[in-house]
Each structure stands twice: as C-alpha cells, then as structure tokens.
Short mmCIF file of C-alpha atoms in Angstrom, two decimals:
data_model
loop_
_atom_site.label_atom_id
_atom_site.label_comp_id
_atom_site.label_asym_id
_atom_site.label_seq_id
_atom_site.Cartn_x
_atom_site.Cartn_y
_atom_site.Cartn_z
CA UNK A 1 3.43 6.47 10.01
CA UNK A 2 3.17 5.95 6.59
CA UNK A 3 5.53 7.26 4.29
CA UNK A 4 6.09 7.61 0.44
CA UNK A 5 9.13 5.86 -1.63
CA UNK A 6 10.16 9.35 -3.43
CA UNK A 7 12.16 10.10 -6.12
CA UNK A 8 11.81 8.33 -9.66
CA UNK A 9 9.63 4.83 -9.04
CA UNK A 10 11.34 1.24 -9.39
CA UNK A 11 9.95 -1.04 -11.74
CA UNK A 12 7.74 -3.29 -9.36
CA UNK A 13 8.41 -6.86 -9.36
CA UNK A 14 6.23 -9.40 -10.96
CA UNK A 15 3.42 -11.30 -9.32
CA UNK A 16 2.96 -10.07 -5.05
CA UNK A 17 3.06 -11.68 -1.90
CA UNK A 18 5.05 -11.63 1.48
CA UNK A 19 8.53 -12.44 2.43
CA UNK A 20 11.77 -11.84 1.25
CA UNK A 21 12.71 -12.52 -2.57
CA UNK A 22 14.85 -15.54 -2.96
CA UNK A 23 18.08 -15.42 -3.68
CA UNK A 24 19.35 -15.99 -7.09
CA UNK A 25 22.36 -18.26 -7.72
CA UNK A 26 24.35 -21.07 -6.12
CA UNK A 27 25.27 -21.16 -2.23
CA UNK A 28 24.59 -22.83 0.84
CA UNK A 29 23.92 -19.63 2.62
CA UNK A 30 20.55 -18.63 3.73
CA UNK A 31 20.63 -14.76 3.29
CA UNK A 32 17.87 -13.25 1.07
CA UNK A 33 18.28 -10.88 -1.63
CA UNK A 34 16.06 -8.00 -1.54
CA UNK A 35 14.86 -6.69 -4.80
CA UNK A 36 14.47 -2.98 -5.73
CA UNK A 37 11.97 -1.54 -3.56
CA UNK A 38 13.35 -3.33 -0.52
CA UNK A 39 16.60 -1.73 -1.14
CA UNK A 40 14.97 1.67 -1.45
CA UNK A 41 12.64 1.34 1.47
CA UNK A 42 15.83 0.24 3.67
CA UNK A 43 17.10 3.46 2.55
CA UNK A 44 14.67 5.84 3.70
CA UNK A 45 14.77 3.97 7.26
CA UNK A 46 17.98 4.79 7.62
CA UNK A 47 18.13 7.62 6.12
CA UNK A 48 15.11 8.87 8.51
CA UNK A 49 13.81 10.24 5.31
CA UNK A 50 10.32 10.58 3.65
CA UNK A 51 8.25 12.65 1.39
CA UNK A 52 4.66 13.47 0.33
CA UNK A 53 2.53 10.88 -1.81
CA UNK A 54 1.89 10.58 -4.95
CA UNK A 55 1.12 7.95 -7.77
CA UNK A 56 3.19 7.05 -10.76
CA UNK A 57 2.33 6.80 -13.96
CA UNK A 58 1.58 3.07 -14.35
CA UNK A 59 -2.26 3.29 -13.91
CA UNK A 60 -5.15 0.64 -14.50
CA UNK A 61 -4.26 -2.30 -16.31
CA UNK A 62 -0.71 -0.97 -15.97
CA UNK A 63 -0.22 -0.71 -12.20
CA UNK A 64 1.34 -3.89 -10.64
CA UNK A 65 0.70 -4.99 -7.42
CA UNK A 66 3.09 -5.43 -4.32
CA UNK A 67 2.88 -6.44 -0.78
CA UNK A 68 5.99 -7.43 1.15
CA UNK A 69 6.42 -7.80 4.46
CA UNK A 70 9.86 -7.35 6.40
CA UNK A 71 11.41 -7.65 9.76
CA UNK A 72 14.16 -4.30 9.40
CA UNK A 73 15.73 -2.90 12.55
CA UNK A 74 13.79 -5.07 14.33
CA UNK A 75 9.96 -3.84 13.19
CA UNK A 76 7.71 -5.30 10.88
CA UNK A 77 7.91 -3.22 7.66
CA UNK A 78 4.85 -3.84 5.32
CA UNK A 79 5.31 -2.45 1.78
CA UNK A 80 2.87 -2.36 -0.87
CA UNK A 81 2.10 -0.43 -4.26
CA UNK A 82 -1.92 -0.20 -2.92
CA UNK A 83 -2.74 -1.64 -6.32
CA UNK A 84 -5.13 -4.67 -5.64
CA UNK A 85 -3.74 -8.36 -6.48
CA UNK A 86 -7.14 -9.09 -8.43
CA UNK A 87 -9.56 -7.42 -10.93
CA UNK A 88 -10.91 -4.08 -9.68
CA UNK A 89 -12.87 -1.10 -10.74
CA UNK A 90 -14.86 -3.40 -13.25
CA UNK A 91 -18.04 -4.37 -11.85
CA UNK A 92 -19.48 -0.72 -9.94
CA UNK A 93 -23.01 0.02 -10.11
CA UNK A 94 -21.96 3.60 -11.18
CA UNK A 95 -18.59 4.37 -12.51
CA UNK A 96 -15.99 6.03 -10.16
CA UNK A 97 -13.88 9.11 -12.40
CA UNK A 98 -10.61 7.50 -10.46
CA UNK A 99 -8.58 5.00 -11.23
CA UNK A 100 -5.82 2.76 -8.90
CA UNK A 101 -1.89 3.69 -9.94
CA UNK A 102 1.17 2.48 -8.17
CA UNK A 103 1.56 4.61 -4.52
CA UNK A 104 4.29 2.93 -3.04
CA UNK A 105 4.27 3.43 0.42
CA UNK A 106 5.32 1.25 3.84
CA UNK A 107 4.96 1.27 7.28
CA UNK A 108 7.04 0.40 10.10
CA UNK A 109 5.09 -1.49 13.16
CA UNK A 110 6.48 -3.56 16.37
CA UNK A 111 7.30 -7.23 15.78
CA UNK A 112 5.14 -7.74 18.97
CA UNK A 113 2.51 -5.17 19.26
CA UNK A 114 0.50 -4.84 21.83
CA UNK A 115 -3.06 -3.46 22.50
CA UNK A 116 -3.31 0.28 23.36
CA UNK A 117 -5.09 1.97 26.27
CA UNK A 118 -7.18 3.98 24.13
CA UNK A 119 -8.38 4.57 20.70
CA UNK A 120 -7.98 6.99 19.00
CA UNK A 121 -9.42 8.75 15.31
CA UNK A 122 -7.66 8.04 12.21
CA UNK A 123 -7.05 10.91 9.53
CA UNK A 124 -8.47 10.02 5.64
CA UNK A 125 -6.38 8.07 3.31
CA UNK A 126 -4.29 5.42 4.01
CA UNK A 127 -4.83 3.60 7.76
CA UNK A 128 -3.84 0.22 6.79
CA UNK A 129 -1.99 -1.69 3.60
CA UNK A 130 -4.19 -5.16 2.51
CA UNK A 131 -2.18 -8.07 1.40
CA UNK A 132 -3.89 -7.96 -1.48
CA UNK A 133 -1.78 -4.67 -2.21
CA UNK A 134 -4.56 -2.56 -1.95
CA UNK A 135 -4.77 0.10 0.56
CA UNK A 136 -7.78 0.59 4.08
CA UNK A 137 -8.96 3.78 4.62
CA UNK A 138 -11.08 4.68 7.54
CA UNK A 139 -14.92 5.12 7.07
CA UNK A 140 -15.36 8.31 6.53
CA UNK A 141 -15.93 9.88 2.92
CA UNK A 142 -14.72 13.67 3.40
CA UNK A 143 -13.06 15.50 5.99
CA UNK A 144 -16.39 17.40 7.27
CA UNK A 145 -17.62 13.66 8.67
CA UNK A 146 -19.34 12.38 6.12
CA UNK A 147 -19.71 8.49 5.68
CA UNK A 148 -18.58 6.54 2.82
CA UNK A 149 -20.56 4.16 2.61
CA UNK A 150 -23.90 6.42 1.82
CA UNK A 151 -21.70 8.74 -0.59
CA UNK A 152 -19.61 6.02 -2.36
CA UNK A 153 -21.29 2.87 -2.33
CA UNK A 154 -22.22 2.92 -5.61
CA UNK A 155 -19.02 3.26 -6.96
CA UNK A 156 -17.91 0.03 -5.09
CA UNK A 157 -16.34 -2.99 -7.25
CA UNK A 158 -17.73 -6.36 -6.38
CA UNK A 159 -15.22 -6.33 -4.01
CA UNK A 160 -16.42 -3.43 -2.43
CA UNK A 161 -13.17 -1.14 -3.06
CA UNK A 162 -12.62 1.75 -5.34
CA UNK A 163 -9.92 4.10 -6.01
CA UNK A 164 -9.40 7.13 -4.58
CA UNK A 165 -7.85 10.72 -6.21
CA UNK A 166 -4.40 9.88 -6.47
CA UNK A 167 -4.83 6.25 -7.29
CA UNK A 168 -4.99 4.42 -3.89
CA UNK A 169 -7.28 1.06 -4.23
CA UNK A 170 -9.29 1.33 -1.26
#
C-alpha cells in the first residue's frame, strides 16, 4: 500500500541513495540517525496514519530526488520523492504538458517476501518506487484499458519515463 507523507513537506535531503543517514558526531556506537523524512515516515507507521497524494511545490529543476530504504517494525520500508536521480523530461520527441514535483510516498513490504499464488491487476499510478527516485506505473495509459506505450510514447525522455498529472516521474 502506498501511502502519502501529509501535512507541510520536509526539505529533502541532498544527493539520494539507500540506507540509513550516518550519524553525525563523535561515539563508538553504531545507531543511525534518521533525517527528516525518516522521522516522519516512522510516524505515520505508527501512527497507522495516511492521506491522499499530492505533489509539492518544488517542481522541475527544483524537485530533489530521494530513495531510502529501511528495515522498520521488521518490513522493508522504501521511501522516495518519485523525482528521478538523473536528467529527465529533456530529450521527448513531443513535449509532455507535465512536469515531475516531489510526491513523497513509501511503502512497507516483507523483509523476506515470497512469491504469490496468483497475480493479480494493478490499479494506475504508482505500482513500484525506482531507486533512481522515480516512480513504475503499470502499462496501461487510462483507466478504460488503453496502452501507454501507443498513447505516450512520444512523450518519453531518452530514458523512456515521463511525468504524470501530479508530478510522478514514471
């Protein structure tokens, strides 16, 4: 289940990647500080709180990108801002009207999943969270079954994402 980091939006970190930040400071322990959006996320878990998505207002060349991955009450939590860790939206053979903005949002999965019995269809927007930062969606293009690739292909970076209303790099 994916769920959105509400209320007013922490300044991302600098720079992405996985892990924990390191903490800052002298000591001989080994226990990681978590920076802002850890915190937060931390807080919805246990608050068993979430709300509806939406993007801030750092957009474009403005929107930083974050990944992080966690082990939290023992499942893998995977965070991200699904703002791409390299140039996007530059290089489309037609221009897309969207552009990516920070969407925090994370994810809670088992620290040892295992395959399921059967599959099963996936809703649009987010399915998955890249390391990149940037976001998967499924393959469709609109609700009524349409395919993306046909519709939207055009609009594709080199890198064959694009952002989606609402700012999600996909």
């Amino acid at each position: 289940v994916l769920l959105r980091l509400s209320g007013s939006e922490p300044a991302p970190p600098t720079g992405s990647g996985s892990g924990t930040v390191p903490p800052t400071g002298s000591g001989s322990g080994s226990a990681a500080v978590d920076d802002e959006v850890v915190t937060r996320v931390k807080g919805y878990i246990d608050a068993g709180t979430c709300g509806s998505i939406s993007a801030n207002s750092n957009c474009g060349s403005s929107a930083t990108s974050y990944y992080k991955e966690i082990t939290y009450n023992s499942k893998r939590v995977i965070i991200s801002s699904q703002v791409p860790d390299h140039t996007a939206e530059h290089d489309a053979i037609t221009s897309n009207p969207n552009t990516r903005c920070e969407r925090y949002q994370y994810v809670q999965l088992p620290l040892t999943p295992t395959k399921g019995s059967s599959a099963a269809a996936t809703g649009m927007g987010t399915v998955g969270l890249a390391v990149t930062g940037g976001a998967f969606f499924n393959h469709l293009s609109n609700p009524d079954g349409s395919l993306a690739m046909p519709n939207e292909g055009a609009s594709l970076d080199s890198c064959f994402g694009h952002s989606a209303p609402g700012g999600a790099y996909h």
